[in-house]
Amino acid sequence: MTGMVEKKGWGLWLTHVGLLAGIIIICYPLYIALIASTVTQADLVTPPMPLLPGGHFLENYRAALFSGMSTPVWKMMANSLVMALGITIGKISISLISAYAIVYFRFPLRSFFFWLIFLTLMLPVEVRIVPTYEVVAGMHLLNSYSGLILPLVASATATFLFRQLFMTIPDELVEAARVDGAGPIRFFFDILLPLSRTNIAALFVILFIYGWNQYLWPLLITTDPVMNTIVMGIKQMLPSGDQTVEWPVIMATAILAMVPPVAVVIGMRNLFVKGLIESEK
Amino acid sequence: MEKRVFFRNKWLPYLLVAPQIAVTLVFFFWPAGEAVYQSVFMPDPFGLKTRYVGLANFQFLFTDPYYRNSFATTALFSSLVTTISMSVALWLAVLADRVGKKAGRYTTLLIWPYAVAPAIAGVLWMFLFMPSIGVLARALGHFGYTWNHALNGGQAMFLVVIASAWKQISYNFLFFLAGLQSIPRSLIEAAAIDGASFTRRFWTIVFPLLSPTTFFLLVVNVVYAFFETFGVIHTITGGGPQQSTSILVYKVFSDGFVSQDLGSSAAQSVVLLLLVSGLTIIQFRFIERRVQY
């Protein structure tokens, strides 16, 4: 039986039309970018803009991937992948173990450390740009993967999430582990980690997108084009002033920059929604 | 909240928190301390030495018309982004909720922009509005309206607002949809039996019950507009024309890296630090209240 507030007939039809209109507005920029990445520069310059994909898909994507403008796009994508995975794995590992210490141990500086981690929420990289750059430059980490990854791997959100999760795990499991003679390290690997699997996966999806989409930080510290990530590298391709640029190649690059994170969201939709909603609790 | 059972070990817990604490101290607290420290110093005209100037950097900052303008720009930008992305998302979530279980098919097509980087969102929208080749810029031209966001400050603001709001719709949509689905069906059906129209049911029952979600999203969206839209602005306008899209975060960057005005940039960092702290406190106080529900 359907509830009596669900619409039927015209009302339902209008609801679907409304949703479709929303989808068209949301997807329009992507559609135009896709078209532009399959035509020639001449097709774009002379109006009207083509409404269907052209036949230059391979040519444009090959030009982007293997020559790009200053750095080939495959190289920038590889840099982005290293950075995104480094940030994701780094954040998850150090947050798992620090949440473990805070929940399962009593030690003098426990609440001090907890507050220290909490306060990082108030210090996003955008507000401490110049001094953080100076610290990283002083450590000779400019143009290195460590420089791209390390300053971004602290995570208050992930630590809270794991703390929350550990609090719901029954104490009997610790007692049972003790009876069996398992120490804290065995308990962590044999019991806690398997129990956290789904949460780790959901967080992985969110953090991978976060890592891949970093812009300001790589912009500051990768002065060598070979170390550019794709999300910031595309800025170097954009025209400054009246200079002419190959728009089909730029749009192909934009599409390539979107593919990995969008594929993750679509391919793991349920984990993504879980991760998104939980990491904001 | 405390665990009743715990492990006893003198050094292991320190070893476990060490990586997180090390990163936190080196890359968060040290630079933040540097910002506070630099904000009370000023380099001499030759750039050889710095001297203590107290709050002079802040005084300069708040008498600087460009900085005061940047505050106004940020306020306008973030309220537009928040209003547009939240209202479109709420509208779509209400429609999806009405469709019921079958809405799943639509959801994927509405949530993918979450995964698009702000800078890439900037490139997509800039391409649509390029004065020479952009589809929408040309369409506007047909109606006799000249579009050039590189010259017109209002148009530049419009463009960065649209690109930023577009990206945030998916996030708001998911949270609104979850909020709508948690409202008891019986409440809405009771009102329907009493003859309340859809619009009336929405404003008297649904919207008030959604208020925790709405308030939470309001804070998240303001934080997003303040701090995470740098990529959109840097790709589309570079803060221009005539600083008309230079929001606070953009100005810290351009004063610190482009103009190398370190004292001012540090003072701006401190101002932003206070803003984030305020927003974080609001967010957490609110979340604590939500737990009591």
Coordinates of C-alpha atoms in Angstrom, one line a residue:
Chain A
M1 CA 0.0 0.0 0.0
T2 CA 1.3 3.4 -0.8
G3 CA 1.0 6.2 1.7
M4 CA -1.7 8.7 1.1
V5 CA 0.7 11.7 0.7
E6 CA 2.6 10.0 -2.2
K7 CA 1.5 11.7 -5.4
K8 CA -0.1 9.9 -8.3
G9 CA -0.9 11.0 -11.8
W10 CA -0.1 14.6 -12.6
G11 CA 1.5 15.5 -9.3
L12 CA 4.0 12.6 -9.6
W13 CA 4.7 13.4 -13.2
L14 CA 5.5 17.1 -12.3
T15 CA 7.8 15.9 -9.5
H16 CA 9.7 13.8 -12.0
V17 CA 9.9 16.7 -14.4
G18 CA 11.2 18.9 -11.6
L19 CA 13.9 16.4 -10.8
L20 CA 14.9 16.1 -14.4
A21 CA 15.2 19.8 -14.7
G22 CA 17.5 19.8 -11.7
I23 CA 19.6 17.1 -13.2
I24 CA 19.9 18.9 -16.5
I25 CA 21.1 22.1 -14.7
I26 CA 23.6 20.1 -12.6
C27 CA 24.9 18.0 -15.5
Y28 CA 25.0 20.8 -18.1
P29 CA 28.6 22.0 -17.5
L30 CA 29.8 18.4 -17.6
Y31 CA 28.0 17.8 -20.9
I32 CA 29.5 20.9 -22.5
A33 CA 33.0 19.9 -21.3
L34 CA 32.6 16.4 -22.7
I35 CA 31.5 17.8 -26.1
A36 CA 34.3 20.4 -26.2
S37 CA 36.9 17.6 -25.5
T38 CA 35.9 15.7 -28.6
V39 CA 35.9 18.5 -31.2
T40 CA 38.5 20.7 -32.7
Q41 CA 39.5 24.2 -31.7
A42 CA 38.0 25.5 -35.0
D43 CA 34.6 23.9 -34.1
L44 CA 34.6 25.9 -30.8
V45 CA 35.7 29.2 -32.3
T46 CA 33.1 29.3 -35.0
P47 CA 29.5 29.4 -33.7
P48 CA 27.3 27.6 -33.1
M49 CA 28.9 25.3 -30.6
P50 CA 28.3 21.6 -31.6
L51 CA 25.6 19.9 -29.6
L52 CA 26.9 16.3 -30.2
P53 CA 30.3 14.8 -29.6
G54 CA 32.7 15.1 -32.4
G55 CA 35.2 12.6 -33.7
H56 CA 38.4 13.9 -32.1
F57 CA 38.2 12.2 -28.8
L58 CA 41.3 10.1 -29.1
E59 CA 43.3 12.9 -30.6
N60 CA 42.5 15.4 -27.9
Y61 CA 42.9 13.0 -25.0
R62 CA 46.2 11.7 -26.4
A63 CA 47.5 15.2 -26.8
A64 CA 46.5 16.0 -23.2
L65 CA 47.9 12.8 -21.6
F66 CA 51.2 12.6 -23.5
S67 CA 52.2 16.2 -24.2
G68 CA 49.9 18.5 -22.2
M69 CA 51.3 22.1 -22.1
S70 CA 54.3 22.0 -19.8
T71 CA 53.9 18.7 -18.1
P72 CA 52.1 15.7 -19.7
V73 CA 48.8 15.0 -17.9
W74 CA 49.6 11.4 -17.1
K75 CA 52.5 12.6 -15.0
M76 CA 50.3 15.1 -13.2
M77 CA 47.7 12.4 -12.6
A78 CA 50.4 10.1 -11.2
N79 CA 51.4 12.9 -8.8
S80 CA 47.8 13.4 -7.8
L81 CA 47.4 9.7 -7.1
V82 CA 50.5 9.5 -4.9
M83 CA 49.3 12.6 -3.0
A84 CA 45.7 11.4 -2.6
L85 CA 46.7 7.9 -1.5
G86 CA 49.4 9.2 0.8
I87 CA 47.0 11.6 2.5
T88 CA 44.3 9.0 2.8
I89 CA 46.4 6.2 4.1
G90 CA 48.4 8.6 6.3
K91 CA 45.3 10.2 7.9
I92 CA 43.6 6.8 8.5
S93 CA 46.6 5.1 10.0
I94 CA 47.7 7.9 12.4
S95 CA 44.1 8.6 13.4
L96 CA 43.4 4.9 14.1
I97 CA 46.3 4.5 16.4
S98 CA 45.9 7.8 18.2
A99 CA 42.1 7.1 18.8
Y100 CA 43.2 3.6 20.0
A101 CA 45.6 5.2 22.5
I102 CA 43.0 7.7 23.7
V103 CA 40.2 5.2 24.2
Y104 CA 42.0 2.1 25.5
F105 CA 44.8 3.6 27.7
R106 CA 45.0 5.8 30.7
F107 CA 48.1 8.1 30.7
P108 CA 48.9 11.5 32.2
L109 CA 48.7 13.6 29.1
R110 CA 45.7 11.9 27.5
S111 CA 43.3 14.8 27.6
F112 CA 46.0 17.3 26.7
F113 CA 46.7 15.3 23.5
F114 CA 43.0 15.0 22.8
W115 CA 42.5 18.8 22.9
L116 CA 45.6 19.4 20.9
I117 CA 44.1 17.2 18.1
F118 CA 40.7 18.9 18.5
L119 CA 42.2 22.3 18.1
T120 CA 43.6 21.5 14.6
L121 CA 40.0 21.9 13.4
M122 CA 40.5 25.6 14.0
L123 CA 43.6 25.8 11.9
P124 CA 42.8 24.9 8.2
V125 CA 45.8 25.3 5.9
E126 CA 44.1 28.4 4.3
V127 CA 44.6 30.5 7.4
R128 CA 48.3 29.7 8.0
I129 CA 49.5 29.6 4.4
V130 CA 52.6 31.6 4.6
P131 CA 54.1 30.3 7.9
T132 CA 53.3 26.7 6.9
Y133 CA 55.1 27.2 3.6
E134 CA 58.1 28.6 5.5
V135 CA 58.2 25.6 7.8
V136 CA 58.1 23.2 4.9
A137 CA 60.6 25.2 2.9
G138 CA 62.9 25.2 5.9
M139 CA 62.7 21.4 6.0
H140 CA 63.7 21.3 2.3
L141 CA 60.5 19.5 1.4
L142 CA 59.4 21.8 -1.5
N143 CA 58.8 19.8 -4.7
S144 CA 58.6 16.5 -2.8
Y145 CA 55.9 14.0 -2.2
S146 CA 56.6 14.2 1.6
G147 CA 56.0 18.0 1.4
L148 CA 52.7 17.4 -0.5
I149 CA 51.5 14.8 2.0
L150 CA 52.9 15.3 5.5
P151 CA 51.4 18.7 6.4
L152 CA 47.9 17.4 5.5
V153 CA 47.9 14.0 7.3
A154 CA 46.8 15.2 10.8
S155 CA 43.0 14.6 11.2
A156 CA 40.8 15.6 14.1
T157 CA 37.7 14.4 12.2
A158 CA 39.1 10.9 11.6
T159 CA 40.4 10.6 15.1
F160 CA 36.9 11.5 16.5
L161 CA 35.2 9.1 14.2
F162 CA 37.4 6.2 15.3
R163 CA 37.1 7.2 19.0
Q164 CA 33.3 7.2 18.6
L165 CA 33.4 3.8 17.0
F166 CA 35.7 2.3 19.6
M167 CA 33.4 3.5 22.4
T168 CA 30.6 1.3 21.0
I169 CA 32.7 -1.8 21.0
P170 CA 31.8 -4.0 24.0
D171 CA 34.3 -4.1 26.9
E172 CA 33.8 -7.9 27.1
L173 CA 36.0 -8.2 24.0
V174 CA 39.0 -6.6 25.8
E175 CA 38.4 -8.9 28.8
A176 CA 38.1 -12.0 26.6
A177 CA 41.3 -11.0 24.8
R178 CA 43.1 -10.6 28.1
V179 CA 41.9 -14.0 29.3
D180 CA 43.4 -15.4 26.1
G181 CA 46.7 -13.7 26.9
A182 CA 46.5 -11.2 24.0
G183 CA 48.3 -7.9 24.6
P184 CA 47.2 -4.5 23.3
I185 CA 48.9 -4.9 19.9
R186 CA 47.3 -8.3 19.2
F187 CA 43.9 -6.9 20.3
F188 CA 44.3 -4.0 17.9
F189 CA 45.2 -6.1 14.9
D190 CA 43.0 -9.2 15.6
I191 CA 39.8 -7.5 16.9
L192 CA 39.7 -3.8 16.6
L193 CA 40.9 -3.5 13.0
P194 CA 38.5 -6.1 11.5
L195 CA 35.6 -4.5 13.4
S196 CA 36.5 -1.1 11.9
R197 CA 36.6 -2.3 8.3
T198 CA 33.5 -0.7 7.0
N199 CA 34.2 2.6 8.7
I200 CA 37.7 2.6 7.3
A201 CA 36.4 2.0 3.8
A202 CA 33.8 4.8 4.1
L203 CA 36.4 7.2 5.4
F204 CA 38.8 6.1 2.6
V205 CA 36.3 7.3 0.0
I206 CA 35.8 10.7 1.5
L207 CA 39.5 11.3 2.2
F208 CA 40.6 10.1 -1.3
I209 CA 38.4 12.8 -2.8
Y210 CA 39.7 15.3 -0.3
G211 CA 43.3 14.4 -1.2
W212 CA 42.8 14.3 -4.9
N213 CA 41.1 17.7 -4.9
Q214 CA 43.8 19.6 -3.0
Y215 CA 44.6 22.9 -4.8
L216 CA 46.2 25.6 -2.7
W217 CA 48.8 23.5 -1.0
P218 CA 50.3 21.9 -4.2
L219 CA 50.1 25.3 -5.8
L220 CA 52.4 26.7 -3.2
I221 CA 54.9 24.0 -2.8
T222 CA 55.3 22.4 -6.3
T223 CA 57.3 25.1 -8.1
D224 CA 58.8 22.5 -10.4
P225 CA 56.2 21.6 -13.1
V226 CA 57.2 18.0 -13.0
M227 CA 55.7 17.8 -9.4
N228 CA 52.4 19.5 -10.4
T229 CA 49.2 17.7 -9.5
I230 CA 46.5 17.7 -12.2
V231 CA 43.9 19.8 -10.2
M232 CA 46.4 22.7 -9.9
G233 CA 48.3 22.0 -13.1
I234 CA 45.3 22.8 -15.2
K235 CA 45.5 26.4 -14.0
Q236 CA 48.8 26.7 -15.9
M237 CA 47.1 25.7 -19.1
L238 CA 44.4 28.4 -18.9
P239 CA 44.9 31.5 -21.1
S240 CA 46.3 34.6 -19.4
G241 CA 45.2 37.7 -21.4
D242 CA 44.5 37.3 -25.1
Q243 CA 46.7 34.3 -25.6
T244 CA 45.1 31.5 -27.6
V245 CA 45.0 28.1 -26.1
E246 CA 43.8 24.7 -27.2
W247 CA 40.4 24.5 -25.4
P248 CA 39.7 20.9 -26.5
V249 CA 42.9 19.8 -24.8
I250 CA 42.1 21.8 -21.7
M251 CA 38.6 20.4 -21.5
A252 CA 40.0 16.8 -21.9
T253 CA 42.4 17.6 -19.0
A254 CA 39.4 18.8 -16.9
I255 CA 37.5 15.6 -17.6
L256 CA 40.6 13.5 -16.8
A257 CA 41.0 15.4 -13.5
M258 CA 37.4 14.6 -12.6
V259 CA 37.4 10.9 -13.5
P260 CA 39.1 9.3 -10.5
P261 CA 37.1 11.1 -7.7
V262 CA 33.8 10.9 -9.6
A263 CA 34.3 7.2 -10.3
V264 CA 34.9 6.6 -6.6
V265 CA 31.7 8.4 -5.7
I266 CA 29.6 6.6 -8.3
G267 CA 31.2 3.2 -7.9
M268 CA 31.0 3.2 -4.1
R269 CA 27.9 5.3 -3.6
N270 CA 26.7 3.6 -0.4
L271 CA 30.1 3.8 1.3
F272 CA 30.4 7.5 0.1
V273 CA 27.1 8.5 1.7
K274 CA 28.0 6.6 4.9
G275 CA 31.4 8.3 5.1
L276 CA 30.0 11.7 4.4
I277 CA 27.2 11.6 7.0
E278 CA 29.4 10.0 9.6
S279 CA 32.4 12.3 9.2
E280 CA 30.2 15.2 10.0
K281 CA 28.7 13.9 13.2
Chain B
M1 CA 32.5 8.9 27.9
E2 CA 35.1 6.6 29.4
K3 CA 35.9 2.9 28.9
R4 CA 35.6 0.8 32.0
V5 CA 38.3 -1.6 30.8
F6 CA 41.7 -0.5 29.5
F7 CA 45.2 -1.7 28.9
R8 CA 48.1 -0.8 31.2
N9 CA 51.3 0.2 29.5
K10 CA 53.7 3.0 30.2
W11 CA 55.1 3.9 26.9
L12 CA 52.9 2.3 24.2
P13 CA 50.1 5.0 24.3
Y14 CA 52.7 7.8 23.8
L15 CA 54.1 5.9 20.8
L16 CA 50.6 5.5 19.4
V17 CA 49.8 9.2 19.6
A18 CA 53.3 10.3 18.6
P19 CA 52.8 10.6 14.8
Q20 CA 49.6 12.5 15.0
I21 CA 51.0 14.9 17.7
A22 CA 54.2 15.4 15.7
V23 CA 52.4 16.4 12.6
T24 CA 50.0 18.6 14.6
L25 CA 52.9 20.4 16.4
V26 CA 55.2 20.9 13.4
F27 CA 52.6 21.7 10.7
F28 CA 49.7 23.3 12.7
F29 CA 50.8 24.8 15.9
W30 CA 54.2 26.0 15.0
P31 CA 53.0 27.9 11.8
A32 CA 50.0 29.2 13.7
G33 CA 52.3 30.5 16.4
E34 CA 54.5 32.0 13.7
A35 CA 51.5 33.8 12.2
V36 CA 50.6 35.3 15.6
Y37 CA 54.3 36.2 16.2
Q38 CA 54.8 37.8 12.8
S39 CA 51.5 39.7 13.1
V40 CA 53.0 42.0 15.7
F41 CA 56.3 42.7 13.8
M42 CA 57.0 44.9 10.8
P43 CA 60.0 44.7 8.5
D44 CA 62.1 48.0 8.2
P45 CA 62.0 49.7 4.8
F46 CA 65.1 47.8 3.6
G47 CA 63.7 44.5 4.6
L48 CA 66.8 43.7 6.7
K49 CA 65.4 43.7 10.2
T50 CA 61.9 43.5 11.8
R51 CA 60.8 45.4 14.8
Y52 CA 58.0 45.0 17.3
V53 CA 55.0 47.2 16.4
G54 CA 52.3 45.9 18.7
L55 CA 48.9 46.0 17.1
A56 CA 49.9 48.4 14.3
N57 CA 49.5 45.7 11.6
F58 CA 46.0 45.2 12.7
Q59 CA 45.3 48.9 12.8
F60 CA 46.6 49.3 9.2
L61 CA 44.6 46.3 8.2
F62 CA 41.3 47.7 9.5
T63 CA 41.9 51.1 8.0
D64 CA 42.8 49.7 4.7
P65 CA 39.8 50.2 2.4
Y66 CA 40.8 47.1 0.3
Y67 CA 40.7 44.9 3.4
R68 CA 37.4 46.3 4.6
N69 CA 36.1 45.8 1.1
S70 CA 37.3 42.2 1.2
F71 CA 35.1 41.7 4.3
A72 CA 32.1 43.0 2.5
T73 CA 32.9 40.9 -0.6
T74 CA 33.3 37.8 1.6
A75 CA 29.9 38.5 3.3
L76 CA 28.2 38.9 0.0
F77 CA 29.9 35.9 -1.6
S78 CA 29.2 33.5 1.3
S79 CA 25.6 34.5 1.8
L80 CA 24.9 34.1 -1.9
V81 CA 26.6 30.8 -2.2
T82 CA 24.9 29.5 1.0
T83 CA 21.4 30.7 0.0
I84 CA 21.6 29.4 -3.6
S85 CA 23.1 26.0 -2.9
M86 CA 20.9 25.3 0.1
S87 CA 17.6 26.4 -1.5
V88 CA 18.3 24.5 -4.8
A89 CA 19.3 21.4 -2.7
L90 CA 16.2 21.6 -0.5
W91 CA 14.0 21.9 -3.5
L92 CA 15.6 18.8 -5.2
A93 CA 15.5 16.9 -1.9
V94 CA 11.8 17.6 -1.4
L95 CA 11.1 16.4 -5.0
A96 CA 13.3 13.2 -4.5
D97 CA 11.6 12.5 -1.2
R98 CA 8.2 12.7 -2.9
V99 CA 9.2 10.2 -5.5
G100 CA 10.0 7.9 -2.6
K101 CA 12.1 4.7 -3.1
K102 CA 12.5 5.2 -6.8
A103 CA 14.5 8.4 -6.3
G104 CA 17.7 6.3 -6.0
R105 CA 18.0 6.5 -9.8
Y106 CA 18.2 10.3 -9.7
T107 CA 20.5 10.5 -6.7
T108 CA 23.7 9.5 -8.5
L109 CA 23.1 12.1 -11.2
L110 CA 22.8 14.8 -8.5
I111 CA 25.6 13.9 -6.1
W112 CA 28.6 13.5 -8.5
P113 CA 29.6 17.3 -8.3
Y114 CA 30.7 16.7 -4.7
A115 CA 33.7 14.8 -6.2
V116 CA 34.7 17.7 -8.5
A117 CA 37.5 19.9 -7.2
P118 CA 36.6 23.6 -6.7
A119 CA 39.3 24.5 -9.2
I120 CA 37.9 22.1 -11.8
A121 CA 34.4 23.5 -11.1
G122 CA 35.9 26.9 -11.8
V123 CA 37.3 25.7 -15.2
L124 CA 33.9 24.2 -16.2
W125 CA 31.9 27.3 -15.5
M126 CA 34.6 29.6 -16.9
F127 CA 34.4 27.7 -20.1
L128 CA 30.7 28.3 -20.4
F129 CA 31.1 32.0 -19.9
M130 CA 34.3 32.7 -21.9
P131 CA 33.4 36.0 -23.7
S132 CA 34.8 34.7 -27.0
I133 CA 33.8 31.1 -27.2
G134 CA 31.6 30.4 -24.1
V135 CA 28.2 28.9 -25.0
L136 CA 26.3 30.9 -22.3
A137 CA 28.3 34.1 -22.9
R138 CA 27.4 33.9 -26.6
A139 CA 23.8 33.2 -25.9
L140 CA 23.6 36.3 -23.7
G141 CA 25.2 38.2 -26.5
H142 CA 22.3 37.2 -28.8
F143 CA 20.0 38.9 -26.4
G144 CA 22.1 42.0 -26.6
Y145 CA 23.8 41.5 -23.2
T146 CA 27.6 41.8 -23.2
W147 CA 29.3 39.4 -20.9
N148 CA 32.9 39.8 -19.8
H149 CA 33.7 38.8 -16.3
A150 CA 37.3 39.9 -16.8
L151 CA 36.1 43.5 -16.9
N152 CA 32.8 43.5 -15.0
G153 CA 33.0 43.0 -11.3
G154 CA 29.4 42.1 -10.8
Q155 CA 29.5 39.5 -13.5
A156 CA 32.7 38.1 -12.0
M157 CA 31.0 37.8 -8.6
F158 CA 28.0 36.1 -10.3
L159 CA 30.2 33.5 -12.0
V160 CA 32.3 32.6 -8.9
V161 CA 29.1 32.3 -6.8
I162 CA 27.4 30.0 -9.4
A163 CA 30.4 27.8 -9.7
S164 CA 30.8 27.5 -5.9
A165 CA 27.1 27.0 -5.2
W166 CA 26.9 24.4 -8.0
K167 CA 29.6 22.3 -6.4
Q168 CA 28.0 22.4 -2.9
I169 CA 24.4 21.4 -4.0
S170 CA 25.1 17.7 -3.9
Y171 CA 26.4 17.8 -0.3
N172 CA 23.3 19.8 0.9
F173 CA 21.0 17.6 -1.1
L174 CA 22.2 14.4 0.7
F175 CA 21.8 15.9 4.1
F176 CA 18.4 17.4 3.4
L177 CA 17.2 14.1 1.9
A178 CA 18.4 12.2 5.0
G179 CA 16.6 14.8 7.2
L180 CA 13.4 14.6 5.2
Q181 CA 13.4 10.8 5.3
S182 CA 13.7 10.8 9.1
I183 CA 10.5 12.8 9.5
P184 CA 7.7 10.4 10.7
R185 CA 5.3 9.7 7.8
S186 CA 2.4 9.6 10.3
L187 CA 2.8 13.3 11.1
I188 CA 2.5 14.3 7.5
E189 CA -0.3 12.0 6.8
A190 CA -2.3 13.3 9.8
A191 CA -1.9 16.8 8.4
A192 CA -3.0 15.6 4.9
I193 CA -6.1 14.0 6.4
D194 CA -6.9 17.4 8.0
G195 CA -6.8 18.8 4.4
A196 CA -3.5 20.7 4.6
S197 CA -2.1 21.3 1.2
F198 CA 1.4 20.3 0.2
T199 CA 2.8 23.8 0.6
R200 CA 1.1 24.2 4.0
R201 CA 2.4 20.9 5.2
F202 CA 5.9 21.9 4.1
W203 CA 6.0 25.2 5.9
T204 CA 4.2 24.2 9.1
I205 CA 5.5 20.6 9.6
V206 CA 8.4 19.6 7.4
F207 CA 10.5 22.8 7.4
P208 CA 10.4 23.3 11.3
L209 CA 11.3 19.6 11.8
L210 CA 14.2 20.0 9.4
S211 CA 15.7 23.0 11.3
P212 CA 18.5 21.0 13.0
T213 CA 19.7 19.9 9.5
T214 CA 19.2 23.4 8.1
F215 CA 21.2 25.0 10.9
F216 CA 24.0 22.4 10.6
L217 CA 24.2 23.0 6.8
L218 CA 24.2 26.7 7.3
V219 CA 27.4 26.5 9.3
V220 CA 29.0 24.0 7.0
N221 CA 28.2 26.1 3.9
V222 CA 29.5 29.3 5.4
V223 CA 32.8 27.5 6.3
Y224 CA 32.9 26.1 2.7
A225 CA 32.3 29.5 1.2
F226 CA 34.9 31.1 3.4
F227 CA 37.7 28.6 3.1
E228 CA 37.2 26.0 0.4
T229 CA 36.3 28.2 -2.6
F230 CA 39.9 29.4 -3.1
G231 CA 40.3 27.2 -6.2
V232 CA 37.1 28.6 -7.8
I233 CA 38.3 32.2 -7.4
H234 CA 41.9 31.5 -8.4
T235 CA 41.0 29.8 -11.6
I236 CA 38.1 32.0 -12.8
T237 CA 39.0 35.6 -11.7
G238 CA 42.2 35.7 -9.7
G239 CA 40.4 38.0 -7.3
G240 CA 39.6 40.6 -9.9
P241 CA 38.6 42.7 -11.6
Q242 CA 39.7 45.4 -9.2
Q243 CA 39.6 43.0 -6.3
S244 CA 35.9 42.6 -6.7
T245 CA 36.1 38.8 -6.0
S246 CA 38.9 39.0 -3.6
I247 CA 37.5 37.2 -0.5
L248 CA 39.5 37.1 2.8
V249 CA 41.2 33.7 2.0
Y250 CA 42.2 34.9 -1.4
K251 CA 43.6 38.1 0.0
V252 CA 45.8 36.3 2.6
F253 CA 47.3 34.4 -0.3
S254 CA 47.8 37.3 -2.7
D255 CA 49.2 39.7 0.0
G256 CA 51.5 37.0 1.4
F257 CA 52.8 35.4 -1.8
V258 CA 52.2 37.8 -4.6
S259 CA 52.9 41.1 -2.8
Q260 CA 55.1 39.6 -0.1
D261 CA 53.5 41.8 2.6
L262 CA 54.3 39.4 5.4
G263 CA 53.2 41.5 8.4
S264 CA 49.8 42.2 6.9
S265 CA 49.4 38.7 5.7
A266 CA 50.2 37.4 9.2
A267 CA 47.7 39.8 10.8
Q268 CA 45.1 38.6 8.2
S269 CA 45.9 35.0 9.2
V270 CA 45.2 35.8 12.8
V271 CA 41.8 37.4 11.9
L272 CA 40.9 34.3 9.9
L273 CA 42.0 32.1 12.8
L274 CA 39.6 33.9 15.1
L275 CA 36.8 33.5 12.5
V276 CA 37.3 29.8 12.1
S277 CA 37.5 29.3 15.9
G278 CA 34.2 31.1 16.2
L279 CA 32.6 29.0 13.5
T280 CA 34.0 25.8 15.0
I281 CA 32.6 26.6 18.5
I282 CA 29.2 27.4 17.0
Q283 CA 29.3 24.0 15.2
F284 CA 30.2 22.1 18.3
R285 CA 27.8 23.7 20.6
F286 CA 25.1 23.0 18.1
I287 CA 26.1 19.4 17.7
E288 CA 26.0 18.9 21.5
R289 CA 22.5 20.2 21.5
R290 CA 21.6 17.8 18.7
V291 CA 22.8 14.9 20.8
Q292 CA 20.2 15.8 23.5
Y293 CA 17.3 15.5 21.1

